[in-house]
PDB file of C-alpha atoms in Angstrom:
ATOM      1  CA  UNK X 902       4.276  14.799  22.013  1.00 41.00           C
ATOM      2  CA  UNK X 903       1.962  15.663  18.900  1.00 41.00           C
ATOM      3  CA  UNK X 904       4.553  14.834  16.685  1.00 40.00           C
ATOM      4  CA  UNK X 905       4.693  11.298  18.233  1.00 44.00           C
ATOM      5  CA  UNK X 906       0.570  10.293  17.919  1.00 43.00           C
ATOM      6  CA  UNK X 907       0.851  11.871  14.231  1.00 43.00           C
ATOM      7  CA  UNK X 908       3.512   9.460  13.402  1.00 47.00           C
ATOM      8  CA  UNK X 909       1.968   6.886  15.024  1.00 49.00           C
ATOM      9  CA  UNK X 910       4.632   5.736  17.578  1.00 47.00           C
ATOM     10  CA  UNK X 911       2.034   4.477  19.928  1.00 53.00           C
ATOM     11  CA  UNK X 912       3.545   2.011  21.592  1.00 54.00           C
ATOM     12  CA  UNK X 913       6.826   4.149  22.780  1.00 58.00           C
ATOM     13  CA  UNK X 914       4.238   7.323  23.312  1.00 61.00           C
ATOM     14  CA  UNK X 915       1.880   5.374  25.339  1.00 63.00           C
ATOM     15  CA  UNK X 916       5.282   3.616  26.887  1.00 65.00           C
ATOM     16  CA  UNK X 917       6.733   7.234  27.864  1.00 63.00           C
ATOM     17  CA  UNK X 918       3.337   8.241  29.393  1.00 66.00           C
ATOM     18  CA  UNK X 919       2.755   5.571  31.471  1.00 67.00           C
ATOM     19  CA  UNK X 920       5.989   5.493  32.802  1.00 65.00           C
ATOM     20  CA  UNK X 921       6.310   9.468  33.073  1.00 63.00           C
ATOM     21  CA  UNK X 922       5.583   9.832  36.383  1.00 66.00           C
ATOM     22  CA  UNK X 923       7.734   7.404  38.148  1.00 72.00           C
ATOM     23  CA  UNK X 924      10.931   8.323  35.831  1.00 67.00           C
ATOM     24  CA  UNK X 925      13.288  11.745  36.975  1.00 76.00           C
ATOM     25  CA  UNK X 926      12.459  14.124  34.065  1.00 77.00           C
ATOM     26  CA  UNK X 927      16.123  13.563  32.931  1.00 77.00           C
ATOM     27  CA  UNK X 928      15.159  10.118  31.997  1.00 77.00           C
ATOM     28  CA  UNK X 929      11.846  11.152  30.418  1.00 75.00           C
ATOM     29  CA  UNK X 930      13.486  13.432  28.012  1.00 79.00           C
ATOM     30  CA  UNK X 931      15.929  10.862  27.076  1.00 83.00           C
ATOM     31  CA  UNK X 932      13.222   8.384  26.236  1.00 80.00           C
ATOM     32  CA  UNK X 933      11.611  11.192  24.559  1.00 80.00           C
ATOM     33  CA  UNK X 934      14.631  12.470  22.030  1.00 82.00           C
ATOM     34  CA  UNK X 935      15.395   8.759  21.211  1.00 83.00           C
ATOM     35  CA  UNK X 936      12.039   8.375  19.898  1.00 80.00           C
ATOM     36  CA  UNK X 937      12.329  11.498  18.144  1.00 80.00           C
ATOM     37  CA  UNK X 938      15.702  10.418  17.127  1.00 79.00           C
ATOM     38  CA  UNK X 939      14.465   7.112  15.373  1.00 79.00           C
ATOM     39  CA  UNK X 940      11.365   8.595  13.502  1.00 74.00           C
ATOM     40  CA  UNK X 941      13.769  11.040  12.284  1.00 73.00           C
ATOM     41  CA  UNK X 942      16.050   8.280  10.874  1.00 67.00           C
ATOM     42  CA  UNK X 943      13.426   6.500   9.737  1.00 65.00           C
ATOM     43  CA  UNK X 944      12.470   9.489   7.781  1.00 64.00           C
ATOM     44  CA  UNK X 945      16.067   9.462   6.204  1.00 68.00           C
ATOM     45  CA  UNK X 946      16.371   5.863   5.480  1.00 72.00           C
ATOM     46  CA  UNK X 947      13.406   4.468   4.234  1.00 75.00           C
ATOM     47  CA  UNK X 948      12.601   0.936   4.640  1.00 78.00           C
ATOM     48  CA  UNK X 949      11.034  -1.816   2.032  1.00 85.00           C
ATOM     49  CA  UNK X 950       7.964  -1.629   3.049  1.00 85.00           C
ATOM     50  CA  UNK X 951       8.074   2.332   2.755  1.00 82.00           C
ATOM     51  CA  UNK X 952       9.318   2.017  -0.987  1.00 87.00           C
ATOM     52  CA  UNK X 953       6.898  -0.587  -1.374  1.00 90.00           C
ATOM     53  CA  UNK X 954       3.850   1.563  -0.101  1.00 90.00           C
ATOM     54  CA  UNK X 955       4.471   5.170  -0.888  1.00 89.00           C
ATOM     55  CA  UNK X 956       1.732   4.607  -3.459  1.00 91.00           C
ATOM     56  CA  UNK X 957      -0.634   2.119  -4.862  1.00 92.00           C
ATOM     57  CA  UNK X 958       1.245   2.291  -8.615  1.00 92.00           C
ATOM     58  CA  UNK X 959       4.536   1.494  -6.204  1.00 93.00           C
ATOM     59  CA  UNK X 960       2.425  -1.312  -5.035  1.00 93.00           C
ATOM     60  CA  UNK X 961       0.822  -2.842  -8.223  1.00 92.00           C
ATOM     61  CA  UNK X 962       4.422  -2.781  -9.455  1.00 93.00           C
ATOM     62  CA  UNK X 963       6.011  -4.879  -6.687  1.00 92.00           C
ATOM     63  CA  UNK X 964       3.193  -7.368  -6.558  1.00 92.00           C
ATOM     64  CA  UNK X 965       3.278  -7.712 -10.429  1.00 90.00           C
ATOM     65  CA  UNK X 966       6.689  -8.500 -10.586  1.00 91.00           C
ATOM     66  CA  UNK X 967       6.478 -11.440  -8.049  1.00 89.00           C
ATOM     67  CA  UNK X 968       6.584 -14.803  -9.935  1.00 87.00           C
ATOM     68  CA  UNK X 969       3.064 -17.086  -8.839  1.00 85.00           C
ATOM     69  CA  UNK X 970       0.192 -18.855 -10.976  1.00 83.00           C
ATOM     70  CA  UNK X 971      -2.656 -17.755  -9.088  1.00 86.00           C
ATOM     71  CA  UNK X 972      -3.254 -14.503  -7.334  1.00 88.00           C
ATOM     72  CA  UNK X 973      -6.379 -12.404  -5.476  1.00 86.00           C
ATOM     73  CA  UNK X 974      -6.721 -10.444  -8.282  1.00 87.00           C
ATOM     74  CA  UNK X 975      -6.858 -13.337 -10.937  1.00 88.00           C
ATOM     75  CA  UNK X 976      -9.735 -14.660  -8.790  1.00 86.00           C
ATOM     76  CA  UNK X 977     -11.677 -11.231  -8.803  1.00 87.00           C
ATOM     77  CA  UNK X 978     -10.881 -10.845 -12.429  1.00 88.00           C
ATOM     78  CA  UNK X 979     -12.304 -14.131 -13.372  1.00 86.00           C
ATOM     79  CA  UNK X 980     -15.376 -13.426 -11.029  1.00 86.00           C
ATOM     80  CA  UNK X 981     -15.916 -10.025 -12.390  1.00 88.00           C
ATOM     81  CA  UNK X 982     -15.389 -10.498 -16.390  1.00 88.00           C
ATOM     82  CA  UNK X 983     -15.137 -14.106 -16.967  1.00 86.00           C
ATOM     83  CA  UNK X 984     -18.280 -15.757 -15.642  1.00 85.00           C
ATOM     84  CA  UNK X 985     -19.934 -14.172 -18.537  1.00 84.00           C
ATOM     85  CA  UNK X 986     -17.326 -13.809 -20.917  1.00 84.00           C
ATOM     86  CA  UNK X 987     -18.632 -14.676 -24.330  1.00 81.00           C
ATOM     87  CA  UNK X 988     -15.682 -14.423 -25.948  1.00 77.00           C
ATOM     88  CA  UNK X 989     -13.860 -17.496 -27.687  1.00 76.00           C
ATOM     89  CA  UNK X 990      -9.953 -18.546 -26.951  1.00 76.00           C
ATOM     90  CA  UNK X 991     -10.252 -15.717 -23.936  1.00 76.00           C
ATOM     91  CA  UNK X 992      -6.834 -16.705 -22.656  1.00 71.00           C
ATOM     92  CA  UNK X 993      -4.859 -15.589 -25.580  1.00 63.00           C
ATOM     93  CA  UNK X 994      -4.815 -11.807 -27.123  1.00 74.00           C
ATOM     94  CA  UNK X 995      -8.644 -12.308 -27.684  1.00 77.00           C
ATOM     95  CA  UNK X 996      -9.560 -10.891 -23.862  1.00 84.00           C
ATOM     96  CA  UNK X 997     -11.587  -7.783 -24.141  1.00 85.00           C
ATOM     97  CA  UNK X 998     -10.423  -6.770 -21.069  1.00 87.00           C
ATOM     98  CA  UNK X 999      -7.128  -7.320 -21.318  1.00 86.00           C
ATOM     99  CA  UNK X1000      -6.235  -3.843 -19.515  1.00 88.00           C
ATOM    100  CA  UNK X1001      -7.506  -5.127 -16.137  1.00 90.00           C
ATOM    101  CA  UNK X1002      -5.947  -8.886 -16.564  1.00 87.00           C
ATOM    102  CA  UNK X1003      -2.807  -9.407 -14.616  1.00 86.00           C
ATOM    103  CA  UNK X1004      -2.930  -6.275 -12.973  1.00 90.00           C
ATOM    104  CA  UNK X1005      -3.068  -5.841  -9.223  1.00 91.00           C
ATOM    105  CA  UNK X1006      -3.466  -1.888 -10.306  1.00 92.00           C
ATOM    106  CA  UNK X1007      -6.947  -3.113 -11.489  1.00 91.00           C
ATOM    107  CA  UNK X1008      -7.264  -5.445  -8.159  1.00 90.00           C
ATOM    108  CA  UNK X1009      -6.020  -2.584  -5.689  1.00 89.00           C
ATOM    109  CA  UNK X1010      -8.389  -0.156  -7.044  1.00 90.00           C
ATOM    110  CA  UNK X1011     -11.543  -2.437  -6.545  1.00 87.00           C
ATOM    111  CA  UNK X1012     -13.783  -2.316  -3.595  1.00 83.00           C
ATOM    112  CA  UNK X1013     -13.797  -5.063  -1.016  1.00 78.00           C
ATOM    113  CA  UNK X1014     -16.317  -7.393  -1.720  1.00 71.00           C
ATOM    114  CA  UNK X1015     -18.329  -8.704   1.214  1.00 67.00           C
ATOM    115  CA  UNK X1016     -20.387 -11.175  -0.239  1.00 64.00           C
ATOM    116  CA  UNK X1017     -18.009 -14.235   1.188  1.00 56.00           C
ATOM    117  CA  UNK X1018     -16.207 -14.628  -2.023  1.00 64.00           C
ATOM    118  CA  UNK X1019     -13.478 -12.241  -1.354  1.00 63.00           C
ATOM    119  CA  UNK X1020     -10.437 -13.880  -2.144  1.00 59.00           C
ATOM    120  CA  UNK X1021      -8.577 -12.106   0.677  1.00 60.00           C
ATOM    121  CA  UNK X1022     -10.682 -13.694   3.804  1.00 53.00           C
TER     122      UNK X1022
END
């Protein structure tokens, strides 16, 4: 049962335990070795959204490589360097923070901001 709250299978844990009682023990360990069946497939075949996640470079990447004009992290960019940017033609090469522009790496790794402006409210 440990194995199941670690993995966060709440729903079918709290599902089993409620229903323990009632169910001939039989049944119970059925329910139980399915679950343990699934997180262990799970384990083996990893999903999107695993691949996606397993870390926040793994992240940056997919988000980068999705085609849009404006993003959250262009808006905390802009907020963050540009408002008092004093640099001319800043859109081209001339950025002199170029590392950070573009990059949801940069965005990820920023606190949240809870001063209303945070582009992800």
């Amino acid at each position: 049962m440990e194995r199941l709250t670690i993995r966060e299978f709440n729903f079918d844990r709290d599902f089993v335990a409620s229903n323990l009682q009632s169910w001939p023990i039989a049944q119970a360990l059925k329910k139980l070795q399915e679950i343990e069946d699934a997180m262990e497939d799970r384990e083996l075949r990893p999903t999107y959204f695993d691949k996606i996640t397993a870390s926040p470079a793994a992240l940056a990447e997919f988000l980068a490589a999705i085609p849009t004009l404006e993003t959250p992290w262009d808006e905390v960019f802009q907020r963050t360097y540009c408002t008092a940017c004093q640099a001319e033609n800043c859109d081209a090469e001339n950025c002199p923070h170029q590392a950070e522009r573009n990059s949801p790496a940069w965005f990820l790794a920023q606190e949240v901001a809870d001063d209303g402006n945070d582009p992800l409210r």
